[in-house]
XYZ file of C-alpha atoms in Angstrom:
439
model
C 0.000 0.000 0.000
C 1.531 3.387 -1.070
C 1.391 6.205 1.450
C 0.960 9.698 0.012
C 2.484 12.384 2.189
C 1.275 15.952 1.856
C 3.949 18.589 2.335
C 3.059 21.545 4.552
C 1.993 24.503 2.436
C 5.008 26.608 3.450
C 7.442 23.834 2.473
C 5.674 23.269 -0.814
C 5.739 26.995 -1.609
C 9.450 27.182 -0.858
C 10.170 24.156 -3.048
C 8.236 25.687 -5.948
C 10.126 28.966 -5.479
C 13.507 27.209 -5.564
C 12.518 25.240 -8.648
C 11.306 28.404 -10.330
C 14.542 30.189 -9.525
C 16.610 27.323 -10.951
C 14.583 27.421 -14.148
C 14.899 31.199 -14.407
C 18.666 31.277 -13.962
C 20.651 32.556 -16.924
C 24.263 31.424 -17.331
C 26.548 33.867 -19.116
C 30.004 32.978 -20.420
C 32.717 35.541 -19.692
C 35.956 35.442 -21.673
C 38.790 37.246 -19.899
C 42.565 37.526 -19.658
C 44.640 35.943 -16.893
C 45.821 39.268 -15.467
C 45.597 39.758 -11.724
C 42.713 42.252 -11.812
C 40.599 39.794 -13.800
C 41.495 36.949 -11.461
C 40.175 39.081 -8.579
C 36.991 39.729 -10.569
C 36.558 35.982 -11.019
C 37.095 35.403 -7.289
C 34.179 37.741 -6.547
C 31.730 35.645 -8.550
C 29.826 34.732 -5.386
C 29.237 38.398 -4.528
C 27.713 39.022 -7.957
C 25.606 35.858 -7.944
C 24.257 36.587 -4.468
C 23.183 40.044 -5.620
C 21.785 38.607 -8.888
C 20.391 35.156 -8.024
C 18.933 34.775 -11.510
C 22.393 34.938 -13.187
C 25.356 32.556 -12.969
C 28.820 33.113 -14.412
C 30.870 30.688 -16.476
C 34.484 31.848 -16.774
C 36.938 31.259 -19.619
C 40.286 32.679 -18.445
C 43.109 32.599 -20.990
C 46.617 33.910 -21.632
C 46.508 37.227 -23.495
C 47.526 36.082 -26.988
C 45.242 33.024 -26.824
C 42.302 35.082 -25.553
C 42.621 37.530 -28.428
C 42.655 34.736 -30.998
C 39.612 33.013 -29.462
C 37.540 36.163 -29.139
C 38.412 37.485 -32.584
C 37.499 34.184 -34.231
C 34.260 33.906 -32.292
C 33.007 37.417 -32.976
C 34.054 37.444 -36.638
C 32.157 34.203 -37.271
C 29.228 35.187 -35.009
C 29.950 32.012 -33.074
C 28.094 33.121 -29.960
C 30.383 31.277 -27.529
C 30.747 34.332 -25.291
C 28.254 36.702 -23.705
C 30.900 39.031 -22.281
C 34.283 39.666 -23.883
C 37.355 41.307 -22.364
C 38.751 43.465 -25.159
C 40.636 46.732 -25.376
C 40.865 50.153 -26.916
C 42.179 48.643 -30.153
C 39.269 46.294 -30.824
C 36.326 48.340 -29.555
C 36.003 51.048 -32.248
C 36.836 48.605 -35.063
C 34.374 45.928 -33.928
C 31.715 48.528 -33.111
C 31.933 49.965 -36.618
C 31.261 46.484 -37.997
C 28.198 46.064 -35.800
C 29.755 43.267 -33.778
C 29.252 44.911 -30.361
C 26.118 45.967 -28.501
C 25.940 49.765 -27.983
C 25.942 50.663 -24.299
C 23.708 53.681 -24.292
C 21.003 54.428 -21.744
C 23.031 53.100 -18.830
C 21.324 53.507 -15.437
C 21.888 56.814 -13.655
C 23.521 55.079 -10.689
C 26.281 53.821 -13.009
C 27.560 57.429 -13.238
C 28.979 57.424 -16.767
C 30.386 60.938 -16.277
C 32.669 59.543 -13.555
C 34.597 57.540 -16.180
C 37.886 59.135 -17.273
C 37.352 61.028 -20.510
C 40.375 59.581 -22.348
C 39.180 56.069 -21.541
C 35.580 56.809 -22.548
C 36.757 58.210 -25.868
C 38.859 55.125 -26.566
C 35.917 52.801 -25.942
C 33.389 54.742 -28.001
C 32.252 54.698 -31.615
C 30.413 57.735 -32.983
C 30.062 59.060 -29.448
C 28.489 55.913 -27.962
C 30.236 53.572 -25.536
C 30.531 50.004 -26.849
C 32.493 48.633 -23.874
C 32.842 49.565 -20.209
C 36.355 50.014 -18.771
C 37.445 47.440 -16.211
C 40.888 48.975 -15.772
C 42.968 51.505 -17.633
C 46.685 52.074 -17.905
C 49.557 54.005 -19.364
C 53.226 53.071 -18.924
C 55.946 54.065 -16.473
C 59.348 53.025 -15.153
C 59.688 51.064 -11.912
C 63.021 50.606 -10.137
C 64.580 49.168 -6.992
C 65.458 52.118 -4.758
C 67.821 50.001 -2.621
C 69.974 49.110 -5.636
C 69.893 52.656 -7.007
C 70.857 54.123 -3.614
C 73.759 51.676 -3.206
C 75.041 52.662 -6.649
C 74.538 56.380 -5.970
C 72.124 56.780 -8.894
C 69.678 59.675 -8.834
C 66.694 59.372 -11.144
C 65.580 62.582 -12.883
C 61.940 63.470 -13.388
C 62.236 62.389 -17.038
C 64.772 59.585 -17.626
C 66.309 59.014 -21.047
C 66.866 55.608 -22.611
C 70.618 56.246 -22.640
C 70.515 56.748 -18.886
C 68.446 53.597 -18.471
C 71.010 51.575 -20.415
C 73.798 52.955 -18.255
C 71.901 52.155 -15.038
C 71.022 48.652 -16.238
C 74.707 48.007 -16.910
C 75.708 49.198 -13.444
C 73.074 47.098 -11.668
C 73.114 43.908 -13.754
C 74.138 41.137 -11.344
C 73.412 37.700 -12.837
C 75.436 35.946 -10.106
C 72.750 37.077 -7.646
C 69.902 36.547 -10.116
C 69.253 40.260 -10.616
C 68.824 41.466 -14.181
C 69.633 45.084 -14.957
C 66.334 45.488 -16.770
C 63.187 43.537 -17.631
C 61.146 44.329 -20.752
C 58.510 42.473 -22.754
C 59.998 39.962 -25.188
C 57.130 37.547 -25.795
C 55.876 38.002 -29.374
C 52.423 39.458 -29.906
C 50.896 42.726 -31.037
C 49.749 43.355 -27.467
C 52.859 41.903 -25.840
C 56.321 42.818 -27.153
C 54.975 45.229 -29.768
C 53.022 47.259 -27.206
C 56.376 48.142 -25.689
C 58.460 48.244 -28.882
C 55.974 50.588 -30.573
C 56.397 53.175 -27.814
C 60.171 52.765 -28.024
C 60.067 53.357 -31.782
C 57.821 56.397 -31.242
C 60.283 58.020 -28.898
C 63.197 57.262 -31.261
C 61.276 59.300 -33.842
C 59.811 56.421 -35.871
C 56.295 55.489 -36.976
C 54.552 52.440 -38.434
C 53.345 54.189 -41.618
C 53.854 57.462 -43.469
C 50.880 59.602 -44.450
C 50.317 57.499 -47.586
C 50.208 54.244 -45.566
C 53.630 53.114 -46.746
C 55.226 50.961 -44.001
C 58.428 52.362 -42.470
C 59.654 49.288 -40.590
C 63.071 49.324 -42.263
C 63.632 53.025 -41.521
C 66.726 54.232 -39.630
C 64.516 55.033 -36.626
C 63.159 51.473 -36.423
C 66.671 50.063 -36.927
C 68.036 52.208 -34.112
C 65.147 51.538 -31.709
C 64.976 47.758 -32.231
C 68.770 47.483 -32.216
C 68.835 49.344 -28.911
C 66.116 47.061 -27.494
C 67.839 43.834 -28.599
C 71.248 44.897 -27.266
C 69.782 46.137 -23.983
C 67.956 42.882 -23.228
C 70.759 40.639 -24.449
C 73.334 42.518 -22.374
C 71.370 43.239 -19.214
C 68.072 41.360 -19.384
C 67.021 38.146 -17.608
C 67.584 34.701 -19.136
C 64.896 33.758 -21.654
C 63.715 37.345 -22.147
C 62.018 36.424 -25.445
C 59.492 34.333 -23.471
C 58.582 37.051 -20.984
C 55.397 39.080 -21.347
C 53.648 41.342 -18.855
C 52.819 38.622 -16.312
C 56.254 37.000 -16.411
C 58.091 40.304 -15.941
C 55.764 41.326 -13.139
C 56.613 38.082 -11.337
C 60.346 38.664 -11.876
C 60.243 42.251 -10.662
C 58.026 41.453 -7.667
C 60.467 38.761 -6.553
C 63.418 41.150 -6.688
C 64.993 39.814 -9.871
C 64.921 43.059 -11.908
C 66.560 46.386 -11.098
C 64.399 48.262 -13.644
C 61.101 47.445 -15.316
C 59.267 49.616 -17.859
C 55.661 48.534 -18.304
C 52.045 49.249 -17.423
C 50.937 51.643 -14.685
C 48.291 49.055 -13.759
C 51.019 46.869 -12.213
C 51.811 49.470 -9.557
C 49.122 48.349 -7.134
C 50.429 44.797 -7.062
C 54.117 45.563 -6.784
C 53.374 48.063 -4.001
C 51.353 45.413 -2.155
C 53.566 43.635 0.420
C 51.316 40.586 0.250
C 52.230 40.146 -3.419
C 55.628 41.817 -3.776
C 58.977 41.300 -2.100
C 60.116 44.786 -3.173
C 57.080 46.788 -2.012
C 59.158 48.692 0.547
C 61.988 49.607 -1.863
C 60.199 50.751 -4.938
C 60.582 53.911 -6.974
C 58.869 55.079 -10.130
C 59.429 57.600 -12.910
C 58.022 58.568 -16.273
C 58.514 56.188 -19.195
C 61.960 56.927 -20.691
C 62.433 58.952 -23.873
C 65.035 59.128 -26.640
C 64.656 61.742 -29.411
C 61.145 62.870 -28.459
C 58.657 62.425 -25.611
C 55.859 61.874 -28.146
C 54.335 58.425 -27.869
C 56.672 57.371 -25.075
C 53.834 56.049 -22.930
C 50.803 54.169 -24.104
C 47.092 54.393 -23.421
C 45.129 51.201 -22.941
C 42.016 49.928 -21.255
C 40.911 46.359 -20.723
C 37.150 46.598 -21.025
C 34.039 44.439 -20.917
C 31.873 44.321 -24.030
C 28.785 42.395 -25.102
C 28.952 40.768 -28.543
C 25.870 41.416 -30.644
C 25.661 37.646 -31.155
C 24.923 36.995 -27.457
C 21.393 35.784 -26.749
C 21.687 36.881 -23.111
C 22.006 40.627 -23.533
C 20.186 41.714 -20.377
C 22.121 39.400 -18.062
C 25.406 40.359 -19.709
C 24.624 44.047 -19.227
C 23.823 43.443 -15.558
C 27.241 41.847 -15.118
C 29.404 44.384 -16.945
C 27.760 47.362 -15.225
C 28.352 45.664 -11.860
C 31.990 44.771 -12.594
C 32.892 48.301 -13.741
C 30.910 50.241 -11.130
C 32.053 52.411 -8.220
C 30.494 49.807 -5.916
C 32.710 47.081 -7.378
C 35.831 49.197 -6.833
C 34.803 49.737 -3.208
C 34.155 45.998 -2.819
C 37.673 45.180 -4.022
C 39.159 47.853 -1.774
C 37.390 46.428 1.257
C 38.058 42.745 0.517
C 41.439 42.766 -1.264
C 43.014 46.049 -0.120
C 43.023 49.436 -1.827
C 46.200 48.830 -3.832
C 44.305 46.006 -5.569
C 41.404 48.055 -6.941
C 41.141 48.323 -10.738
C 42.946 51.557 -11.653
C 42.559 54.044 -14.441
C 38.802 54.095 -14.988
C 36.997 56.468 -12.613
C 37.709 59.955 -11.293
C 36.161 58.927 -7.979
C 38.879 56.302 -7.467
C 41.550 59.009 -7.511
C 39.492 61.229 -5.210
C 39.109 58.403 -2.694
C 41.210 59.021 0.430
C 41.675 55.295 1.049
C 43.172 54.834 -2.432
C 45.340 57.946 -2.208
C 46.758 56.783 1.119
C 47.493 53.252 -0.101
C 48.756 54.183 -3.574
C 51.582 56.772 -3.647
C 51.726 56.323 -7.419
C 48.051 57.212 -8.002
C 48.332 60.809 -9.195
C 51.429 59.998 -11.241
C 49.699 57.162 -13.091
C 46.579 59.271 -13.654
C 48.638 62.095 -15.168
C 50.335 59.635 -17.539
C 46.955 58.389 -18.737
C 45.520 61.849 -19.168
C 48.520 63.137 -21.118
C 48.734 60.249 -23.609
C 47.385 61.362 -26.992
C 46.536 58.572 -29.457
C 45.889 61.163 -32.166
C 49.408 62.638 -31.953
C 51.847 59.918 -30.925
C 54.650 60.241 -33.507
C 57.313 62.855 -34.249
C 56.407 62.964 -37.945
C 52.701 63.034 -38.876
C 51.012 59.643 -39.172
C 47.626 58.648 -40.637
C 46.550 56.419 -37.756
C 45.143 56.681 -34.240
C 46.944 54.776 -31.485
C 50.082 55.009 -29.369
C 51.179 51.382 -28.997
C 49.052 50.080 -31.850
C 47.661 51.227 -35.197
C 43.885 51.552 -35.134
C 43.123 49.610 -38.329
C 41.662 46.085 -38.614
C 44.808 44.742 -40.298
C 47.051 45.651 -37.386
C 46.270 42.556 -35.359
C 47.838 40.417 -38.091
C 50.620 42.899 -38.871
C 51.565 43.432 -35.242
C 51.651 39.701 -34.562
C 53.929 39.046 -37.561
C 56.261 41.915 -36.715
C 56.324 40.813 -33.089
C 57.522 37.372 -34.130
C 60.294 38.880 -36.225
C 61.420 41.212 -33.443
C 61.474 38.214 -31.077
C 63.611 36.338 -33.650
C 66.089 39.234 -33.598
C 66.128 39.085 -29.803
C 66.963 35.382 -29.794
C 69.620 35.816 -32.505
C 67.764 33.764 -35.121
C 67.886 36.864 -37.353
C 69.847 40.082 -37.334
C 67.874 43.219 -36.560
C 68.302 44.286 -40.184
C 66.982 40.958 -41.495
C 64.039 40.983 -39.080
C 62.968 44.484 -40.075
C 63.413 43.833 -43.795
C 61.160 40.772 -43.453
C 58.694 42.795 -41.392
C 58.663 45.531 -44.030
C 57.949 43.106 -46.871
C 55.226 41.260 -44.954
C 53.521 44.503 -43.958
C 53.675 45.868 -47.505
C 51.967 42.716 -48.783
C 49.219 42.985 -46.176
C 48.611 46.662 -46.901
C 48.503 46.052 -50.646
C 45.968 43.229 -50.264
C 43.869 45.437 -48.005
C 43.808 48.219 -50.598
C 45.836 50.833 -48.721
C 48.598 50.852 -51.375
C 48.453 51.035 -55.176
């Protein structure tokens, strides 16, 4: 004989509510880079899901070059694998023009769009409309070990030159004690080694293209800049420099194995954090070095969250990206991870926050670098493109990747600098001819 048990009404109601919630849940897939700020964002999944019980997050966290390849392939083919994409100031205007990204107009008043830094907003907009929301922003600067500089009697001027940097790297290079004179990006990729090399070329007076879109990669300025870079890293860099990108160099510098590091301002919070850095108490900073000109010596970049037009979960995706780029999120990170760990370079309110100012002695310096970078005027001679450390045309992703591989080959000695740049020139000319830029 089967016994039928009747649940109390309150229990039954609760069970129906839970079942309804489970059915109503929307899972969104977030593709992001394996940088520390994004790892923190992933760790706060529970906070978002508790505040939005109808949305769950599925994370795809990848190394920078791999992420770019996956996202570009997916959005170009309308694959729909991702509902939120972590992209930057290079991709946003190009993809928005093609209709690949969802416009982010009519954001809620509490999001406070006007609080976003103007240079960052401009870089993430197309025809005046935001198509991505900034998660963090950055320029570039020079970090150095004050203990080593003091021991050597080196005083750092307000604006270092690359010649001075080479001299300092030579004085401080100490491979017997596992300290490299300098660490710089060597890993090939348009957003890895070429992000740095492009700014170096800028300040040596070079440019990617003349006003008629003719490549200038075999110019004297490129030869001098890349030759300087190769010699500097081979003489005073760490072992295996051609394999080191942003993350690898940050790990080296944080563990005390670099005397000098020139890279993103966004790293400052981590290397000033004693929980993450062994050199937090002996750290100095200065403007990115210059050679012939200060123009284009420091970059302007933002990692941002965008919604592909192909996503079928637009509302949930918008809920997430507005949360992850909000003032409330920054305060959440400050309270849970410490104020040096908050995403920098996006909101004026961050730099007005007393907690951040107290924890981050570099804050105003980094903000000034971001505000002074001009993507429309980054080269000594006029150029036809927008961008400091990249060229804002669709073909640059392919061009920059190819050139980055050739520069890395020069660094490893597989080619001479002259051979690498001649090959880069020919490859870029072919690409530009196929794309219709050249007759």
